[in-house]
JSON list of C-alpha atoms and ligand atoms in Angstrom, two decimals:
[
{"chain": "A", "resi": 562, "resn": "MET", "atom": "CA", "xyz": [0.00, 0.00, -0.01]},
{"chain": "A", "resi": 563, "resn": "LYS", "atom": "CA", "xyz": [1.23, 3.50, -0.84]},
{"chain": "A", "resi": 564, "resn": "PHE", "atom": "CA", "xyz": [1.48, 6.19, 1.86]},
{"chain": "A", "resi": 565, "resn": "PHE", "atom": "CA", "xyz": [0.56, 9.77, 0.97]},
{"chain": "A", "resi": 566, "resn": "ILE", "atom": "CA", "xyz": [0.62, 12.66, 3.43]},
{"chain": "A", "resi": 567, "resn": "ASP", "atom": "CA", "xyz": [-2.50, 14.79, 3.54]},
{"chain": "A", "resi": 568, "resn": "THR", "atom": "CA", "xyz": [-1.24, 18.32, 4.18]},
{"chain": "A", "resi": 569, "resn": "ALA", "atom": "CA", "xyz": [0.11, 21.46, 2.60]},
{"chain": "A", "resi": 570, "resn": "ASN", "atom": "CA", "xyz": [2.48, 22.03, 5.56]},
{"chain": "A", "resi": 571, "resn": "LEU", "atom": "CA", "xyz": [6.04, 22.01, 4.20]},
{"chain": "A", "resi": 572, "resn": "ASP", "atom": "CA", "xyz": [7.73, 21.02, 7.50]},
{"chain": "A", "resi": 573, "resn": "GLN", "atom": "CA", "xyz": [5.48, 17.98, 7.82]},
{"chain": "A", "resi": 574, "resn": "ILE", "atom": "CA", "xyz": [5.96, 17.09, 4.16]},
{"chain": "A", "resi": 575, "resn": "ARG", "atom": "CA", "xyz": [9.77, 17.29, 4.59]},
{"chain": "A", "resi": 576, "resn": "GLU", "atom": "CA", "xyz": [9.65, 15.18, 7.75]},
{"chain": "A", "resi": 577, "resn": "ALA", "atom": "CA", "xyz": [7.52, 12.50, 6.04]},
{"chain": "A", "resi": 578, "resn": "GLN", "atom": "CA", "xyz": [9.79, 12.52, 2.98]},
{"chain": "A", "resi": 579, "resn": "ASP", "atom": "CA", "xyz": [12.83, 12.14, 5.24]},
{"chain": "A", "resi": 580, "resn": "LEU", "atom": "CA", "xyz": [11.28, 8.99, 6.69]},
{"chain": "A", "resi": 581, "resn": "GLY", "atom": "CA", "xyz": [11.95, 7.31, 3.31]},
{"chain": "A", "resi": 582, "resn": "ILE", "atom": "CA", "xyz": [8.51, 5.76, 3.01]},
{"chain": "A", "resi": 583, "resn": "LEU", "atom": "CA", "xyz": [6.48, 8.57, 1.45]},
{"chain": "A", "resi": 584, "resn": "ASP", "atom": "CA", "xyz": [4.85, 7.90, -1.93]},
{"chain": "A", "resi": 585, "resn": "GLY", "atom": "CA", "xyz": [3.08, 11.20, -2.45]},
{"chain": "A", "resi": 586, "resn": "VAL", "atom": "CA", "xyz": [1.09, 14.17, -1.11]},
{"chain": "A", "resi": 587, "resn": "THR", "atom": "CA", "xyz": [-2.54, 15.17, -1.25]},
{"chain": "A", "resi": 588, "resn": "THR", "atom": "CA", "xyz": [-3.75, 18.69, -0.65]},
{"chain": "A", "resi": 589, "resn": "ASN", "atom": "CA", "xyz": [-7.10, 20.45, -0.96]},
{"chain": "A", "resi": 590, "resn": "PRO", "atom": "CA", "xyz": [-8.20, 24.11, -0.87]},
{"chain": "A", "resi": 591, "resn": "SER", "atom": "CA", "xyz": [-8.92, 23.89, 2.88]},
{"chain": "A", "resi": 592, "resn": "LEU", "atom": "CA", "xyz": [-5.44, 22.55, 3.61]},
{"chain": "A", "resi": 593, "resn": "MET", "atom": "CA", "xyz": [-3.86, 25.27, 1.46]},
{"chain": "A", "resi": 594, "resn": "ALA", "atom": "CA", "xyz": [-5.88, 27.95, 3.29]},
{"chain": "A", "resi": 595, "resn": "LYS", "atom": "CA", "xyz": [-4.84, 26.46, 6.65]},
{"chain": "A", "resi": 596, "resn": "GLU", "atom": "CA", "xyz": [-1.21, 27.20, 5.70]},
{"chain": "A", "resi": 597, "resn": "GLY", "atom": "CA", "xyz": [-2.18, 30.78, 4.78]},
{"chain": "A", "resi": 598, "resn": "ILE", "atom": "CA", "xyz": [-1.49, 30.20, 1.07]},
{"chain": "A", "resi": 599, "resn": "SER", "atom": "CA", "xyz": [-3.73, 32.39, -1.07]},
{"chain": "A", "resi": 600, "resn": "GLY", "atom": "CA", "xyz": [-3.69, 33.99, -4.53]},
{"chain": "A", "resi": 601, "resn": "LYS", "atom": "CA", "xyz": [-3.22, 31.97, -7.72]},
{"chain": "A", "resi": 602, "resn": "GLN", "atom": "CA", "xyz": [0.51, 32.59, -8.11]},
{"chain": "A", "resi": 603, "resn": "ASN", "atom": "CA", "xyz": [1.27, 31.77, -4.47]},
{"chain": "A", "resi": 604, "resn": "ILE", "atom": "CA", "xyz": [-0.76, 28.60, -4.72]},
{"chain": "A", "resi": 605, "resn": "LEU", "atom": "CA", "xyz": [1.06, 27.46, -7.88]},
{"chain": "A", "resi": 606, "resn": "LYS", "atom": "CA", "xyz": [4.39, 28.35, -6.27]},
{"chain": "A", "resi": 607, "resn": "HIS", "atom": "CA", "xyz": [3.50, 26.32, -3.16]},
{"chain": "A", "resi": 608, "resn": "TYR", "atom": "CA", "xyz": [2.68, 23.27, -5.31]},
{"chain": "A", "resi": 609, "resn": "LYS", "atom": "CA", "xyz": [6.05, 23.68, -7.06]},
{"chain": "A", "resi": 610, "resn": "THR", "atom": "CA", "xyz": [7.83, 23.71, -3.70]},
{"chain": "A", "resi": 611, "resn": "ILE", "atom": "CA", "xyz": [5.98, 20.54, -2.63]},
{"chain": "A", "resi": 612, "resn": "CYS", "atom": "CA", "xyz": [6.89, 18.86, -5.94]},
{"chain": "A", "resi": 613, "resn": "ASP", "atom": "CA", "xyz": [10.55, 19.78, -5.38]},
{"chain": "A", "resi": 614, "resn": "ILE", "atom": "CA", "xyz": [10.49, 18.05, -1.98]},
{"chain": "A", "resi": 615, "resn": "VAL", "atom": "CA", "xyz": [8.51, 14.92, -2.99]},
{"chain": "A", "resi": 616, "resn": "PRO", "atom": "CA", "xyz": [9.21, 12.96, -6.19]},
{"chain": "A", "resi": 617, "resn": "GLY", "atom": "CA", "xyz": [5.98, 10.98, -5.81]},
{"chain": "A", "resi": 618, "resn": "ASP", "atom": "CA", "xyz": [2.50, 12.02, -6.91]},
{"chain": "A", "resi": 619, "resn": "VAL", "atom": "CA", "xyz": [1.29, 15.39, -5.64]},
{"chain": "A", "resi": 620, "resn": "SER", "atom": "CA", "xyz": [-2.47, 15.98, -5.87]},
{"chain": "A", "resi": 621, "resn": "ALA", "atom": "CA", "xyz": [-3.40, 19.60, -6.63]},
{"chain": "A", "resi": 622, "resn": "GLU", "atom": "CA", "xyz": [-7.09, 20.47, -6.63]},
{"chain": "A", "resi": 623, "resn": "VAL", "atom": "CA", "xyz": [-9.00, 22.66, -9.08]},
{"chain": "A", "resi": 624, "resn": "ILE", "atom": "CA", "xyz": [-11.33, 25.37, -7.80]},
{"chain": "A", "resi": 625, "resn": "SER", "atom": "CA", "xyz": [-13.55, 25.63, -10.88]},
{"chain": "A", "resi": 626, "resn": "THR", "atom": "CA", "xyz": [-16.73, 23.60, -11.11]},
{"chain": "A", "resi": 627, "resn": "ASP", "atom": "CA", "xyz": [-17.37, 23.92, -14.83]},
{"chain": "A", "resi": 628, "resn": "PHE", "atom": "CA", "xyz": [-15.65, 21.82, -17.51]},
{"chain": "A", "resi": 629, "resn": "ASP", "atom": "CA", "xyz": [-13.81, 24.65, -19.28]},
{"chain": "A", "resi": 630, "resn": "GLY", "atom": "CA", "xyz": [-12.60, 26.15, -16.04]},
{"chain": "A", "resi": 631, "resn": "MET", "atom": "CA", "xyz": [-11.41, 22.80, -14.73]},
{"chain": "A", "resi": 632, "resn": "MET", "atom": "CA", "xyz": [-9.56, 22.03, -17.98]},
{"chain": "A", "resi": 633, "resn": "LYS", "atom": "CA", "xyz": [-7.85, 25.45, -17.90]},
{"chain": "A", "resi": 634, "resn": "GLU", "atom": "CA", "xyz": [-6.75, 25.00, -14.29]},
{"chain": "A", "resi": 635, "resn": "ALA", "atom": "CA", "xyz": [-5.71, 21.41, -14.92]},
{"chain": "A", "resi": 636, "resn": "GLY", "atom": "CA", "xyz": [-3.42, 22.58, -17.72]},
{"chain": "A", "resi": 637, "resn": "GLU", "atom": "CA", "xyz": [-1.80, 25.19, -15.44]},
{"chain": "A", "resi": 638, "resn": "LEU", "atom": "CA", "xyz": [-1.37, 22.68, -12.62]},
{"chain": "A", "resi": 639, "resn": "ALA", "atom": "CA", "xyz": [0.02, 19.95, -14.88]},
{"chain": "A", "resi": 640, "resn": "GLU", "atom": "CA", "xyz": [2.65, 22.37, -16.12]},
{"chain": "A", "resi": 641, "resn": "ILE", "atom": "CA", "xyz": [4.11, 22.83, -12.62]},
{"chain": "A", "resi": 642, "resn": "ALA", "atom": "CA", "xyz": [5.86, 19.43, -12.53]},
{"chain": "A", "resi": 643, "resn": "PRO", "atom": "CA", "xyz": [5.53, 15.96, -14.02]},
{"chain": "A", "resi": 644, "resn": "ASN", "atom": "CA", "xyz": [4.41, 14.50, -10.67]},
{"chain": "A", "resi": 645, "resn": "ILE", "atom": "CA", "xyz": [1.32, 16.71, -10.37]},
{"chain": "A", "resi": 646, "resn": "VAL", "atom": "CA", "xyz": [-1.97, 14.77, -10.25]},
{"chain": "A", "resi": 647, "resn": "VAL", "atom": "CA", "xyz": [-4.99, 16.96, -10.94]},
{"chain": "A", "resi": 648, "resn": "LYS", "atom": "CA", "xyz": [-7.65, 16.60, -8.23]},
{"chain": "A", "resi": 649, "resn": "ILE", "atom": "CA", "xyz": [-11.18, 16.94, -9.59]},
{"chain": "A", "resi": 650, "resn": "PRO", "atom": "CA", "xyz": [-14.44, 16.82, -7.63]},
{"chain": "A", "resi": 651, "resn": "MET", "atom": "CA", "xyz": [-17.02, 14.09, -8.27]},
{"chain": "A", "resi": 652, "resn": "ILE", "atom": "CA", "xyz": [-19.55, 16.25, -10.12]},
{"chain": "A", "resi": 653, "resn": "LYS", "atom": "CA", "xyz": [-20.94, 15.96, -13.66]},
{"chain": "A", "resi": 654, "resn": "ASP", "atom": "CA", "xyz": [-18.43, 18.37, -15.25]},
{"chain": "A", "resi": 655, "resn": "GLY", "atom": "CA", "xyz": [-15.72, 16.76, -13.09]},
{"chain": "A", "resi": 656, "resn": "VAL", "atom": "CA", "xyz": [-16.38, 13.36, -14.65]},
{"chain": "A", "resi": 657, "resn": "LYS", "atom": "CA", "xyz": [-16.22, 14.95, -18.09]},
{"chain": "A", "resi": 658, "resn": "ALA", "atom": "CA", "xyz": [-12.94, 16.68, -17.19]},
{"chain": "A", "resi": 659, "resn": "ILE", "atom": "CA", "xyz": [-11.42, 13.44, -15.84]},
{"chain": "A", "resi": 660, "resn": "ALA", "atom": "CA", "xyz": [-12.34, 11.65, -19.09]},
{"chain": "A", "resi": 661, "resn": "LYS", "atom": "CA", "xyz": [-10.74, 14.41, -21.19]},
{"chain": "A", "resi": 662, "resn": "LEU", "atom": "CA", "xyz": [-7.61, 14.65, -19.00]},
{"chain": "A", "resi": 663, "resn": "THR", "atom": "CA", "xyz": [-7.25, 10.86, -19.19]},
{"chain": "A", "resi": 664, "resn": "GLU", "atom": "CA", "xyz": [-7.41, 11.14, -23.00]},
{"chain": "A", "resi": 665, "resn": "LEU", "atom": "CA", "xyz": [-4.65, 13.80, -22.80]},
{"chain": "A", "resi": 666, "resn": "GLY", "atom": "CA", "xyz": [-2.52, 11.55, -20.55]},
{"chain": "A", "resi": 667, "resn": "ILE", "atom": "CA", "xyz": [-2.84, 13.81, -17.47]},
{"chain": "A", "resi": 668, "resn": "PRO", "atom": "CA", "xyz": [-3.24, 11.85, -14.22]},
{"chain": "A", "resi": 669, "resn": "THR", "atom": "CA", "xyz": [-6.26, 12.62, -12.03]},
{"chain": "A", "resi": 670, "resn": "ASN", "atom": "CA", "xyz": [-7.56, 12.08, -8.50]},
{"chain": "A", "resi": 671, "resn": "CYS", "atom": "CA", "xyz": [-11.33, 12.07, -8.26]},
{"chain": "A", "resi": 672, "resn": "THR", "atom": "CA", "xyz": [-12.19, 13.60, -4.89]},
{"chain": "A", "resi": 673, "resn": "LEU", "atom": "CA", "xyz": [-15.23, 13.88, -2.61]},
{"chain": "A", "resi": 674, "resn": "VAL", "atom": "CA", "xyz": [-16.35, 10.32, -3.28]},
{"chain": "A", "resi": 675, "resn": "PHE", "atom": "CA", "xyz": [-18.91, 8.88, -0.87]},
{"chain": "A", "resi": 676, "resn": "SER", "atom": "CA", "xyz": [-20.53, 5.95, -2.75]},
{"chain": "A", "resi": 677, "resn": "VAL", "atom": "CA", "xyz": [-19.71, 2.92, -4.88]},
{"chain": "A", "resi": 678, "resn": "GLY", "atom": "CA", "xyz": [-21.68, 4.43, -7.77]},
{"chain": "A", "resi": 679, "resn": "GLN", "atom": "CA", "xyz": [-19.45, 7.54, -7.75]},
{"chain": "A", "resi": 680, "resn": "ALA", "atom": "CA", "xyz": [-16.36, 5.31, -7.62]},
{"chain": "A", "resi": 681, "resn": "ILE", "atom": "CA", "xyz": [-17.65, 3.36, -10.65]},
{"chain": "A", "resi": 682, "resn": "LEU", "atom": "CA", "xyz": [-18.10, 6.62, -12.61]},
{"chain": "A", "resi": 683, "resn": "ALA", "atom": "CA", "xyz": [-14.63, 7.84, -11.62]},
{"chain": "A", "resi": 684, "resn": "SER", "atom": "CA", "xyz": [-13.09, 4.59, -12.84]},
{"chain": "A", "resi": 685, "resn": "LYS", "atom": "CA", "xyz": [-15.11, 4.63, -16.03]},
{"chain": "A", "resi": 686, "resn": "ALA", "atom": "CA", "xyz": [-13.79, 8.15, -16.74]},
{"chain": "A", "resi": 687, "resn": "GLY", "atom": "CA", "xyz": [-10.25, 6.81, -16.27]},
{"chain": "A", "resi": 688, "resn": "ALA", "atom": "CA", "xyz": [-9.31, 8.44, -12.96]},
{"chain": "A", "resi": 689, "resn": "THR", "atom": "CA", "xyz": [-5.85, 7.44, -11.74]},
{"chain": "A", "resi": 690, "resn": "TYR", "atom": "CA", "xyz": [-7.05, 7.63, -8.13]},
{"chain": "A", "resi": 691, "resn": "VAL", "atom": "CA", "xyz": [-10.49, 7.64, -6.51]},
{"chain": "A", "resi": 692, "resn": "SER", "atom": "CA", "xyz": [-10.69, 9.28, -3.07]},
{"chain": "A", "resi": 693, "resn": "PRO", "atom": "CA", "xyz": [-13.44, 7.99, -0.78]},
{"chain": "A", "resi": 694, "resn": "PHE", "atom": "CA", "xyz": [-13.59, 10.22, 2.36]},
{"chain": "A", "resi": 695, "resn": "ILE", "atom": "CA", "xyz": [-13.64, 7.71, 5.17]},
{"chain": "A", "resi": 696, "resn": "GLY", "atom": "CA", "xyz": [-13.57, 10.05, 8.21]},
{"chain": "A", "resi": 697, "resn": "ARG", "atom": "CA", "xyz": [-16.41, 12.16, 6.87]},
{"chain": "A", "resi": 698, "resn": "ILE", "atom": "CA", "xyz": [-18.57, 9.07, 6.35]},
{"chain": "A", "resi": 699, "resn": "ASP", "atom": "CA", "xyz": [-17.82, 7.93, 9.88]},
{"chain": "A", "resi": 700, "resn": "ASP", "atom": "CA", "xyz": [-18.75, 11.46, 11.10]},
{"chain": "A", "resi": 701, "resn": "MET", "atom": "CA", "xyz": [-22.26, 10.75, 9.75]},
{"chain": "A", "resi": 702, "resn": "ASN", "atom": "CA", "xyz": [-22.32, 7.55, 11.81]},
{"chain": "A", "resi": 703, "resn": "TRP", "atom": "CA", "xyz": [-22.03, 5.47, 8.62]},
{"chain": "A", "resi": 704, "resn": "ASP", "atom": "CA", "xyz": [-19.22, 3.00, 7.88]},
{"chain": "A", "resi": 705, "resn": "GLY", "atom": "CA", "xyz": [-16.32, 4.43, 5.89]},
{"chain": "A", "resi": 706, "resn": "MET", "atom": "CA", "xyz": [-14.33, 1.19, 5.81]},
{"chain": "A", "resi": 707, "resn": "GLN", "atom": "CA", "xyz": [-17.31, -0.71, 4.40]},
{"chain": "A", "resi": 708, "resn": "LEU", "atom": "CA", "xyz": [-17.25, 1.70, 1.43]},
{"chain": "A", "resi": 709, "resn": "ILE", "atom": "CA", "xyz": [-13.54, 0.88, 0.82]},
{"chain": "A", "resi": 710, "resn": "ARG", "atom": "CA", "xyz": [-14.34, -2.85, 0.92]},
{"chain": "A", "resi": 711, "resn": "GLU", "atom": "CA", "xyz": [-17.24, -2.46, -1.53]},
{"chain": "A", "resi": 712, "resn": "ILE", "atom": "CA", "xyz": [-15.24, -0.32, -3.98]},
{"chain": "A", "resi": 713, "resn": "ALA", "atom": "CA", "xyz": [-12.33, -2.77, -3.79]},
{"chain": "A", "resi": 714, "resn": "GLU", "atom": "CA", "xyz": [-14.66, -5.68, -4.55]},
{"chain": "A", "resi": 715, "resn": "VAL", "atom": "CA", "xyz": [-16.32, -3.95, -7.52]},
{"chain": "A", "resi": 716, "resn": "TYR", "atom": "CA", "xyz": [-13.01, -2.70, -8.92]},
{"chain": "A", "resi": 717, "resn": "SER", "atom": "CA", "xyz": [-11.50, -6.16, -8.62]},
{"chain": "A", "resi": 718, "resn": "MET", "atom": "CA", "xyz": [-14.49, -7.76, -10.43]},
{"chain": "A", "resi": 719, "resn": "GLN", "atom": "CA", "xyz": [-14.35, -5.13, -13.16]},
{"chain": "A", "resi": 720, "resn": "PHE", "atom": "CA", "xyz": [-10.54, -5.22, -13.50]},
{"chain": "A", "resi": 721, "resn": "SER", "atom": "CA", "xyz": [-10.41, -1.46, -12.86]},
{"chain": "A", "resi": 722, "resn": "ASP", "atom": "CA", "xyz": [-7.01, 0.30, -13.06]},
{"chain": "A", "resi": 723, "resn": "THR", "atom": "CA", "xyz": [-8.19, 3.11, -10.80]},
{"chain": "A", "resi": 724, "resn": "GLN", "atom": "CA", "xyz": [-6.35, 3.09, -7.46]},
{"chain": "A", "resi": 725, "resn": "ILE", "atom": "CA", "xyz": [-8.41, 3.38, -4.28]},
{"chain": "A", "resi": 726, "resn": "LEU", "atom": "CA", "xyz": [-7.00, 6.27, -2.24]},
{"chain": "A", "resi": 727, "resn": "ALA", "atom": "CA", "xyz": [-8.46, 6.16, 1.28]},
{"chain": "A", "resi": 728, "resn": "ALA", "atom": "CA", "xyz": [-8.81, 9.79, 2.28]},
{"chain": "A", "resi": 729, "resn": "SER", "atom": "CA", "xyz": [-10.08, 11.70, 5.30]},
{"chain": "A", "resi": 730, "resn": "ILE", "atom": "CA", "xyz": [-8.07, 9.26, 7.40]},
{"chain": "A", "resi": 731, "resn": "ARG", "atom": "CA", "xyz": [-7.50, 10.64, 10.87]},
{"chain": "A", "resi": 732, "resn": "SER", "atom": "CA", "xyz": [-5.94, 7.84, 12.93]},
{"chain": "A", "resi": 733, "resn": "SER", "atom": "CA", "xyz": [-3.29, 5.14, 12.78]},
{"chain": "A", "resi": 734, "resn": "LYS", "atom": "CA", "xyz": [-6.02, 2.54, 13.31]},
{"chain": "A", "resi": 735, "resn": "ALA", "atom": "CA", "xyz": [-7.79, 3.76, 10.18]},
{"chain": "A", "resi": 736, "resn": "ILE", "atom": "CA", "xyz": [-4.57, 3.28, 8.16]},
{"chain": "A", "resi": 737, "resn": "VAL", "atom": "CA", "xyz": [-4.41, -0.35, 9.22]},
{"chain": "A", "resi": 738, "resn": "GLU", "atom": "CA", "xyz": [-8.10, -0.86, 8.55]},
{"chain": "A", "resi": 739, "resn": "SER", "atom": "CA", "xyz": [-7.79, 0.75, 5.11]},
{"chain": "A", "resi": 740, "resn": "ALA", "atom": "CA", "xyz": [-4.97, -1.65, 4.23]},
{"chain": "A", "resi": 741, "resn": "ALA", "atom": "CA", "xyz": [-7.11, -4.60, 5.33]},
{"chain": "A", "resi": 742, "resn": "ALA", "atom": "CA", "xyz": [-10.14, -3.26, 3.43]},
{"chain": "A", "resi": 743, "resn": "GLY", "atom": "CA", "xyz": [-8.25, -3.18, 0.12]},
{"chain": "A", "resi": 744, "resn": "ALA", "atom": "CA", "xyz": [-7.10, 0.43, -0.27]},
{"chain": "A", "resi": 745, "resn": "ASP", "atom": "CA", "xyz": [-4.18, 0.88, -2.68]},
{"chain": "A", "resi": 746, "resn": "VAL", "atom": "CA", "xyz": [-3.18, 4.15, -1.07]},
{"chain": "A", "resi": 747, "resn": "VAL", "atom": "CA", "xyz": [-3.86, 5.86, 2.22]},
{"chain": "A", "resi": 748, "resn": "THR", "atom": "CA", "xyz": [-3.51, 9.62, 2.75]},
{"chain": "A", "resi": 749, "resn": "CYS", "atom": "CA", "xyz": [-3.36, 10.98, 6.26]},
{"chain": "A", "resi": 750, "resn": "PRO", "atom": "CA", "xyz": [-1.69, 13.50, 8.58]},
{"chain": "A", "resi": 751, "resn": "LEU", "atom": "CA", "xyz": [1.93, 12.88, 9.68]},
{"chain": "A", "resi": 752, "resn": "ASN", "atom": "CA", "xyz": [0.78, 12.06, 13.26]},
{"chain": "A", "resi": 753, "resn": "SER", "atom": "CA", "xyz": [-1.27, 9.11, 12.04]},
{"chain": "A", "resi": 754, "resn": "ILE", "atom": "CA", "xyz": [1.72, 7.71, 10.12]},
{"chain": "A", "resi": 755, "resn": "LEU", "atom": "CA", "xyz": [4.04, 8.15, 13.11]},
{"chain": "A", "resi": 756, "resn": "GLY", "atom": "CA", "xyz": [1.41, 6.57, 15.37]},
{"chain": "A", "resi": 757, "resn": "LEU", "atom": "CA", "xyz": [1.98, 3.28, 13.57]},
{"chain": "A", "resi": 758, "resn": "LEU", "atom": "CA", "xyz": [5.44, 3.15, 15.22]},
{"chain": "A", "resi": 759, "resn": "LYS", "atom": "CA", "xyz": [4.08, 2.99, 18.72]},
{"chain": "A", "resi": 760, "resn": "HIS", "atom": "CA", "xyz": [4.07, -0.18, 20.78]},
{"chain": "A", "resi": 761, "resn": "PRO", "atom": "CA", "xyz": [5.00, -0.39, 24.51]},
{"chain": "A", "resi": 762, "resn": "LEU", "atom": "CA", "xyz": [6.61, -3.82, 24.04]},
{"chain": "A", "resi": 763, "resn": "THR", "atom": "CA", "xyz": [8.96, -2.31, 21.46]},
{"chain": "A", "resi": 764, "resn": "ASP", "atom": "CA", "xyz": [10.05, 0.32, 23.99]},
{"chain": "A", "resi": 765, "resn": "ILE", "atom": "CA", "xyz": [10.40, -2.19, 26.82]},
{"chain": "A", "resi": 766, "resn": "GLY", "atom": "CA", "xyz": [12.29, -4.64, 24.58]},
{"chain": "A", "resi": 767, "resn": "LEU", "atom": "CA", "xyz": [14.68, -1.99, 23.33]},
{"chain": "A", "resi": 768, "resn": "ALA", "atom": "CA", "xyz": [15.40, -0.71, 26.84]},
{"chain": "A", "resi": 769, "resn": "GLN", "atom": "CA", "xyz": [16.17, -4.29, 27.94]},
{"chain": "A", "resi": 770, "resn": "PHE", "atom": "CA", "xyz": [18.49, -4.95, 24.96]},
{"chain": "A", "resi": 771, "resn": "LEU", "atom": "CA", "xyz": [20.40, -1.73, 25.61]},
{"chain": "A", "resi": 772, "resn": "ALA", "atom": "CA", "xyz": [20.67, -2.43, 29.36]},
{"chain": "A", "resi": 773, "resn": "ASP", "atom": "CA", "xyz": [21.94, -5.96, 28.78]},
{"chain": "A", "resi": 774, "resn": "HIS", "atom": "CA", "xyz": [24.46, -4.71, 26.24]},
{"chain": "A", "resi": 775, "resn": "LYS", "atom": "CA", "xyz": [25.66, -2.05, 28.66]},
{"chain": "A", "resi": 776, "resn": "LYS", "atom": "CA", "xyz": [26.05, -4.62, 31.49]},
{"chain": "A", "resi": 777, "resn": "ALA", "atom": "CA", "xyz": [28.03, -6.98, 29.27]},
{"chain": "A", "resi": 778, "resn": "ASN", "atom": "CA", "xyz": [30.27, -4.22, 27.85]},
{"chain": "A", "resi": 779, "resn": "LYS", "atom": "CA", "xyz": [31.33, -2.34, 31.01]},
{"chain": "B", "resi": 1303, "resn": "G3P", "atom": "O1", "xyz": [-7.95, 13.84, 1.84]},
{"chain": "B", "resi": 1303, "resn": "G3P", "atom": "C1", "xyz": [-9.13, 14.49, 2.11]},
{"chain": "B", "resi": 1303, "resn": "G3P", "atom": "C2", "xyz": [-9.02, 15.10, 3.48]},
{"chain": "B", "resi": 1303, "resn": "G3P", "atom": "O2", "xyz": [-8.13, 16.19, 3.46]},
{"chain": "B", "resi": 1303, "resn": "G3P", "atom": "C3", "xyz": [-10.24, 15.42, 4.12]},
{"chain": "B", "resi": 1303, "resn": "G3P", "atom": "O3", "xyz": [-10.01, 15.17, 5.45]},
{"chain": "B", "resi": 1303, "resn": "G3P", "atom": "O4", "xyz": [-10.34, 15.34, 7.84]},
{"chain": "B", "resi": 1303, "resn": "G3P", "atom": "O5", "xyz": [-11.10, 17.19, 6.32]},
{"chain": "B", "resi": 1303, "resn": "G3P", "atom": "O6", "xyz": [-12.30, 15.02, 6.37]},
{"chain": "B", "resi": 1303, "resn": "G3P", "atom": "P1", "xyz": [-11.02, 15.72, 6.54]}
]
């Protein structure tokens, strides 16, 4: 399974990249705003900085909601670097844009996906990635992981090339569950990735090894 970091924070992106296990980055307009990045040129520049740090896929989201606007923005984003993936919302014109961008050889990430039907449409349009928002489904007291399992089953039956990118992942536990549910990629904050490291028996075991070594090597 691929690991993406879900942030526009450069320090966190650098730290995740330094770990040596990062496959890519996902951003969205809210995450860009959270970092105080505004204005078209600043946003494009920020994406360029991210692409310079991470060689893997970097999802950059369009703001337009009409086909022509999305295509124009997609062209500008794709020009930033070869590892840009254009993130397009799951709306009618979005599906049309994904199909056109696929025809043009530009990779896409279909975002704001909350049902198997939407995932089928994204795949049919040729999306490189489909992003079901697990945490937001759980927020509604529905079952986000069940959606991953259902998409994985349908994609497998249909021999779909679209990769399932589990998004809106907010805990280490959800990373593990996404892997078990059949996600190809998980995107999450740095803390959730680092949380996977934690186990008290690892800490106790390491302390014991070091103590024994010290005793034997006085
Ligand atoms: O990858 C999508 C993600 O950024 C949304 O996460 O926590 O705002 O639902 P969240």
